[in-house]
Amino acid sequence: MNGDDLMRSVKAAGSVRGLRAIRAALRRRRADARDLPARGRERARVPGTVTEAEPRPGGGVVRFARAELEVRVAAGGAVFWGWGGAGPEPSYAVSGRAPGPDPRAVLEPDKDGGWRIVSERLTVVVSRYGAVQVCTPGGVVLRRELPPRWWEPAGGGPARWLQRSEVPADARFFGLGGRANGPRLRDGTYRLWNTDPGGGFGPGDDPLYITMPVQLVVADAGTHLAFYDNTWDGRVVLREGEEGAGSGHDRPGASELRMEGGPLRCWVMAGTPSRVLQGWSALTGAPALPPSWALGPQHARWGFGTEREVRRIVGGYTGRGLPLTALHLDIDHYDDHRVFTVDPAAFPDVPRLAKDLAEDGVRLVSIVDPGVRAQAGSAVYESGRAAGAFVKDAHGREVRAEVWPGECAFPDFTDPRTRAWWGALYRERLDQGFAGVWHDMNEPVTFAPFGDRTLPRSARHDLDGQGGDHREGHNVYGLCMARAGYEGLRQLRPGERPFLFSRSGWAGMQRYGGTWSGDVSTGWPGLRASLSLVLGLGLCGVPYSGPDVGGFTGSPSPELYLRWFQLGAWLPLFRTHAAKWAGRREPWEFGPEVLEAARSALAERQRLHPYFMTLAQLARLTGAPYVRPLWWSAPGDRALRDCEDSFLLGDALLVAPVLEHAADRRAVRLPRGRWYDTATGQAHEGPGQVLLDAPLSHVPVLARAGSVIPVRGADGGLELEVWAPATGRTGGGIVVRDAGDGWERARVERFSTRVENGRVVVERADGGPDAEVGYPVRVRGGAR
């Protein structure tokens, strides 16, 4: 569900709302003109040349004629550098305290008047003019930051700055949050400003709901992640490099980052993709572990309208033997759109409804928007006003804007007191019987006919005691709302893992839950964008996400719906959803052929539930996303780096969704090793490309030879599905059982496979040769 543009809001609720939106937009424009100082004349600056250096643990401070640079290697191998006194804290991205310095790394003089730090994993070289170069221990350059430039207003105020970087000529860029045109980020400009695109979006739309200054760069020289820890508005211009032919020179890849204010500081970590994401998770926080049921199929629609319709939909699933673990209620279940209320006429007894659905294994999930109707006598508004919880302008007055409930005030989630107040409000949702929440409209977005559809940039925020305005607080608004909800749910139900996913967020949002695609347009381009978003967010450390299956805005054809459904069944968050004008999303609405194919996809998703649970646990333990690009284990394979239409689900499975109309076969690129077609059992050798059948009944899925996959058996118990390794090769897998939806410590079980005398042997890798496997084993594929 989205805050549409003015025309749609006028159509939905009448011209009065439209006029109020115009007035609010004019107030916002006047406030910014009045309260944001004009930049006026600016002075351009560069660091100048080195004057001195001061060694410190892990690195030191290098002083230049007009600036100083702190650079250090942290314990664990990550490199931090910051200009102008910028340190690693305070930071909304860093979980807890920043890692301490590596005492073995020492700042020492380098050639040509520069300085360097040599560590176990990386060498950092600072030139006499302020360039920062990150190299492998062997001296191969991974990233070169040119001397920065910044512009200081003559009358004072935040400085704008520019940072140019170079990467190897063969490098490919990934990341920057949720990008529809990816996951490989080609030449172009990408804005860093969380934005509701206003209706549906497709691959050409940018920015979207979640932007992050996080680049993952993959090259022959190695993989590295660069994170510019700055929450302000900015733009990234990327240009891929070009390798010279013959004796020609290489043109390096380039990144240009322009920020409108805030600190110039950066973290860099390098290694294999798995090591990089593990380091990123250690810095920004382990992903929240969803409850077990949240890894099953879920259904939503903006426009259920009544309890009777909800019961009818759930009955449609149960009556047809289709699994369903959650049903989501959109804003139409609220009393006149007001958050933390229920429409008593349409939903007279939500606790009873929740109890009845739970008997069928279906949980209720509620939408929660940040806008609070500014209405005297409203319980939520009055309690928030008494707590001083709402965003104010530079003169201490509440900032108000038009959203679904009408004229609204907005909680300042960057204030810890507001987060505590807001988190306590979730008791009402729990008392109603809801098992989880999804945050919407929290970029934040408002109804406006022109300009940014958000709060005034001059609006004031607490920023956890630092103080500042919306230019600095905008991008972390959704992150802080997610924190408020997650911490509130944990306090209210300490024995249960919260289920929360958020439309907007920033670096570190995985600590509080996941996200979804937002209002992706219905169409084949929207289907492709859905996969791009999930892959890209996973590489930014957000492993739990998924699209609105079928697209949010339009009516999919049966074929498009089914192909979207089949993709969604292999993604972490598997949810159908649509706008009320876009038609239904229940599988039986698209004909018997689609229903049977959807039934097959649902059955396979439920059969693989233990595997999804294992991937969720491993994401928490290691930071590795469930859904990975094909190059995950082979970043040096250039053909895999350019493959964007398939993905790995964990280490064991390769999924090749159908992303084009009328396709019944598709080319699939394989990483090195043997891969079995799970539909036919036929073995294929990689690296290379194969052409596989892709009928409407299923999409191609291949299993890695030697893999051990935990699955749900016919009796509901856990079994091990083992795909035979090739003769002379070994394999294995990991199983992490979930003891429930609480906080029990995960037990990791490792298994190995080999072929012995023509027979596949499965053993516990952590229990000795005589240890019992402990689970039924089913071998598939053939050893040869």
mmCIF file of C-alpha atoms in Angstrom, residues 345-500:
data_model
loop_
_atom_site.group_PDB
_atom_site.id
_atom_site.type_symbol
_atom_site.label_atom_id
_atom_site.label_comp_id
_atom_site.label_asym_id
_atom_site.label_seq_id
_atom_site.Cartn_x
_atom_site.Cartn_y
_atom_site.Cartn_z
ATOM 1 C CA ALA A 345 -18.305 -2.180 11.614
ATOM 2 C CA ALA A 346 -16.099 -4.069 9.151
ATOM 3 C CA PHE A 347 -14.056 -5.961 11.774
ATOM 4 C CA PRO A 348 -16.242 -6.309 14.870
ATOM 5 C CA ASP A 349 -14.047 -8.868 16.682
ATOM 6 C CA VAL A 350 -10.450 -9.019 15.502
ATOM 7 C CA PRO A 351 -9.215 -11.076 18.516
ATOM 8 C CA ARG A 352 -11.801 -13.734 17.698
ATOM 9 C CA LEU A 353 -10.838 -13.623 14.026
ATOM 10 C CA ALA A 354 -7.155 -14.025 14.915
ATOM 11 C CA LYS A 355 -7.934 -16.972 17.199
ATOM 12 C CA ASP A 356 -10.034 -18.720 14.567
ATOM 13 C CA LEU A 357 -7.402 -18.248 11.863
ATOM 14 C CA ALA A 358 -4.652 -19.466 14.186
ATOM 15 C CA GLU A 359 -6.508 -22.761 14.501
ATOM 16 C CA ASP A 360 -5.900 -23.162 10.755
ATOM 17 C CA GLY A 361 -2.231 -22.173 11.163
ATOM 18 C CA VAL A 362 -2.734 -18.647 9.796
ATOM 19 C CA ARG A 363 -1.406 -15.572 11.641
ATOM 20 C CA LEU A 364 -2.711 -12.044 11.254
ATOM 21 C CA VAL A 365 -0.250 -9.274 10.343
ATOM 22 C CA SER A 366 -1.119 -5.574 10.577
ATOM 23 C CA ILE A 367 0.096 -2.601 8.597
ATOM 24 C CA VAL A 368 1.403 0.335 10.669
ATOM 25 C CA ASP A 369 1.998 3.804 9.181
ATOM 26 C CA PRO A 370 3.846 6.610 11.004
ATOM 27 C CA GLY A 371 1.328 9.412 10.363
ATOM 28 C CA VAL A 372 -0.856 10.147 13.426
ATOM 29 C CA ARG A 373 -4.035 12.113 12.814
ATOM 30 C CA ALA A 374 -3.629 15.494 14.481
ATOM 31 C CA GLN A 375 -7.055 15.481 16.065
ATOM 32 C CA ALA A 376 -7.841 16.763 19.527
ATOM 33 C CA GLY A 377 -9.186 13.957 21.680
ATOM 34 C CA SER A 378 -7.498 11.188 19.698
ATOM 35 C CA ALA A 379 -5.818 8.896 22.222
ATOM 36 C CA VAL A 380 -2.648 8.275 20.207
ATOM 37 C CA TYR A 381 -2.273 11.922 19.214
ATOM 38 C CA GLU A 382 -2.875 13.257 22.717
ATOM 39 C CA SER A 383 -0.429 10.814 24.294
ATOM 40 C CA GLY A 384 2.188 11.653 21.669
ATOM 41 C CA ARG A 385 1.742 15.360 22.160
ATOM 42 C CA ALA A 386 2.056 14.945 25.932
ATOM 43 C CA ALA A 387 5.279 12.984 25.361
ATOM 44 C CA GLY A 388 6.674 15.642 23.024
ATOM 45 C CA ALA A 389 6.994 12.911 20.440
ATOM 46 C CA PHE A 390 6.213 14.693 17.177
ATOM 47 C CA VAL A 391 8.551 16.318 14.679
ATOM 48 C CA LYS A 392 8.627 20.100 15.017
ATOM 49 C CA ASP A 393 9.773 22.961 12.853
ATOM 50 C CA ALA A 394 12.595 25.371 13.647
ATOM 51 C CA HIS A 395 10.206 27.414 15.825
ATOM 52 C CA GLY A 396 8.956 24.515 17.960
ATOM 53 C CA ARG A 397 5.629 24.009 16.184
ATOM 54 C CA GLU A 398 4.365 20.600 15.094
ATOM 55 C CA VAL A 399 5.041 19.736 11.489
ATOM 56 C CA ARG A 400 1.861 18.524 9.833
ATOM 57 C CA ALA A 401 1.113 17.073 6.429
ATOM 58 C CA GLU A 402 -1.648 15.230 4.632
ATOM 59 C CA VAL A 403 -1.584 11.418 4.525
ATOM 60 C CA TRP A 404 -4.266 8.706 4.599
ATOM 61 C CA PRO A 405 -5.807 9.628 7.991
ATOM 62 C CA GLY A 406 -5.967 13.310 7.018
ATOM 63 C CA GLU A 407 -3.803 16.026 8.552
ATOM 64 C CA CYS A 408 -1.113 14.165 10.486
ATOM 65 C CA ALA A 409 1.733 14.733 12.887
ATOM 66 C CA PHE A 410 4.819 12.548 12.601
ATOM 67 C CA PRO A 411 6.724 10.909 15.469
ATOM 68 C CA ASP A 412 10.406 11.772 15.663
ATOM 69 C CA PHE A 413 11.798 8.255 15.743
ATOM 70 C CA THR A 414 15.343 9.599 16.062
ATOM 71 C CA ASP A 415 14.460 10.475 19.675
ATOM 72 C CA PRO A 416 14.881 7.492 22.055
ATOM 73 C CA ARG A 417 11.971 8.735 24.191
ATOM 74 C CA THR A 418 9.712 8.743 21.148
ATOM 75 C CA ARG A 419 10.836 5.244 20.205
ATOM 76 C CA ALA A 420 9.940 4.010 23.691
ATOM 77 C CA TRP A 421 6.526 5.715 23.518
ATOM 78 C CA TRP A 422 5.800 4.334 20.047
ATOM 79 C CA GLY A 423 7.000 0.825 20.874
ATOM 80 C CA ALA A 424 4.600 0.643 23.810
ATOM 81 C CA LEU A 425 1.681 1.377 21.426
ATOM 82 C CA TYR A 426 2.158 -2.036 19.795
ATOM 83 C CA ARG A 427 0.472 -3.587 22.821
ATOM 84 C CA GLU A 428 -2.812 -2.630 21.154
ATOM 85 C CA ARG A 429 -1.847 -4.632 18.039
ATOM 86 C CA LEU A 430 -0.839 -7.646 20.122
ATOM 87 C CA ASP A 431 -4.029 -7.432 22.200
ATOM 88 C CA GLN A 432 -6.008 -7.500 18.962
ATOM 89 C CA GLY A 433 -4.306 -10.798 18.112
ATOM 90 C CA PHE A 434 -1.840 -9.660 15.460
ATOM 91 C CA ALA A 435 1.337 -11.736 15.247
ATOM 92 C CA GLY A 436 3.440 -9.249 13.300
ATOM 93 C CA VAL A 437 3.540 -5.832 11.641
ATOM 94 C CA TRP A 438 4.631 -4.279 8.396
ATOM 95 C CA HIS A 439 5.680 -0.643 8.293
ATOM 96 C CA ASP A 440 4.532 1.396 5.324
ATOM 97 C CA MET A 441 4.733 5.052 4.220
ATOM 98 C CA ASN A 442 7.820 5.538 6.397
ATOM 99 C CA GLU A 443 10.270 7.199 4.021
ATOM 100 C CA PRO A 444 8.321 9.243 5.267
ATOM 101 C CA VAL A 445 5.967 10.166 2.453
ATOM 102 C CA THR A 446 3.115 12.677 2.379
ATOM 103 C CA PHE A 447 0.508 13.614 -0.197
ATOM 104 C CA ALA A 448 1.866 16.565 -2.168
ATOM 105 C CA PRO A 449 1.330 17.883 -5.702
ATOM 106 C CA PHE A 450 4.893 19.143 -6.182
ATOM 107 C CA GLY A 451 8.400 18.849 -4.780
ATOM 108 C CA ASP A 452 9.614 16.126 -2.444
ATOM 109 C CA ARG A 453 6.618 14.316 -0.976
ATOM 110 C CA THR A 454 8.157 14.241 2.478
ATOM 111 C CA LEU A 455 8.602 16.456 5.531
ATOM 112 C CA PRO A 456 10.186 19.896 5.242
ATOM 113 C CA ARG A 457 13.950 19.679 5.092
ATOM 114 C CA SER A 458 14.040 22.326 7.804
ATOM 115 C CA ALA A 459 12.024 20.123 10.214
ATOM 116 C CA ARG A 460 13.944 19.405 13.392
ATOM 117 C CA HIS A 461 15.001 15.977 14.681
ATOM 118 C CA ASP A 462 16.590 14.857 17.938
ATOM 119 C CA LEU A 463 19.041 12.507 16.168
ATOM 120 C CA ASP A 464 19.697 10.706 19.447
ATOM 121 C CA GLY A 465 20.785 13.845 21.215
ATOM 122 C CA GLN A 466 22.937 15.272 18.401
ATOM 123 C CA GLY A 467 20.212 17.518 16.986
ATOM 124 C CA GLY A 468 19.731 18.360 13.326
ATOM 125 C CA ASP A 469 17.168 18.750 10.601
ATOM 126 C CA HIS A 470 15.382 16.531 8.113
ATOM 127 C CA ARG A 471 18.218 16.730 5.609
ATOM 128 C CA GLU A 472 20.147 14.497 7.983
ATOM 129 C CA GLY A 473 17.221 12.593 9.491
ATOM 130 C CA HIS A 474 15.217 11.673 6.396
ATOM 131 C CA ASN A 475 17.113 8.579 5.275
ATOM 132 C CA VAL A 476 17.165 7.039 8.775
ATOM 133 C CA TYR A 477 13.521 7.799 9.598
ATOM 134 C CA GLY A 478 12.312 4.341 8.497
ATOM 135 C CA LEU A 479 15.301 2.665 10.166
ATOM 136 C CA CYS A 480 14.499 4.333 13.490
ATOM 137 C CA MET A 481 10.789 3.500 13.167
ATOM 138 C CA ALA A 482 11.741 -0.146 12.614
ATOM 139 C CA ARG A 483 13.904 0.010 15.714
ATOM 140 C CA ALA A 484 11.034 1.458 17.737
ATOM 141 C CA GLY A 485 8.659 -1.284 16.595
ATOM 142 C CA TYR A 486 11.135 -4.119 17.012
ATOM 143 C CA GLU A 487 12.247 -3.075 20.487
ATOM 144 C CA GLY A 488 8.644 -2.495 21.532
ATOM 145 C CA LEU A 489 7.578 -5.960 20.367
ATOM 146 C CA ARG A 490 10.553 -7.563 22.108
ATOM 147 C CA GLN A 491 9.670 -5.846 25.359
ATOM 148 C CA LEU A 492 5.975 -6.695 25.106
ATOM 149 C CA ARG A 493 6.543 -10.344 24.083
ATOM 150 C CA PRO A 494 10.059 -11.166 25.318
ATOM 151 C CA GLY A 495 9.671 -14.885 24.646
ATOM 152 C CA GLU A 496 8.861 -14.507 20.927
ATOM 153 C CA ARG A 497 10.881 -13.391 17.953
ATOM 154 C CA PRO A 498 9.209 -10.284 16.483
ATOM 155 C CA PHE A 499 7.992 -10.325 12.905
ATOM 156 C CA LEU A 500 8.496 -6.912 11.348
#
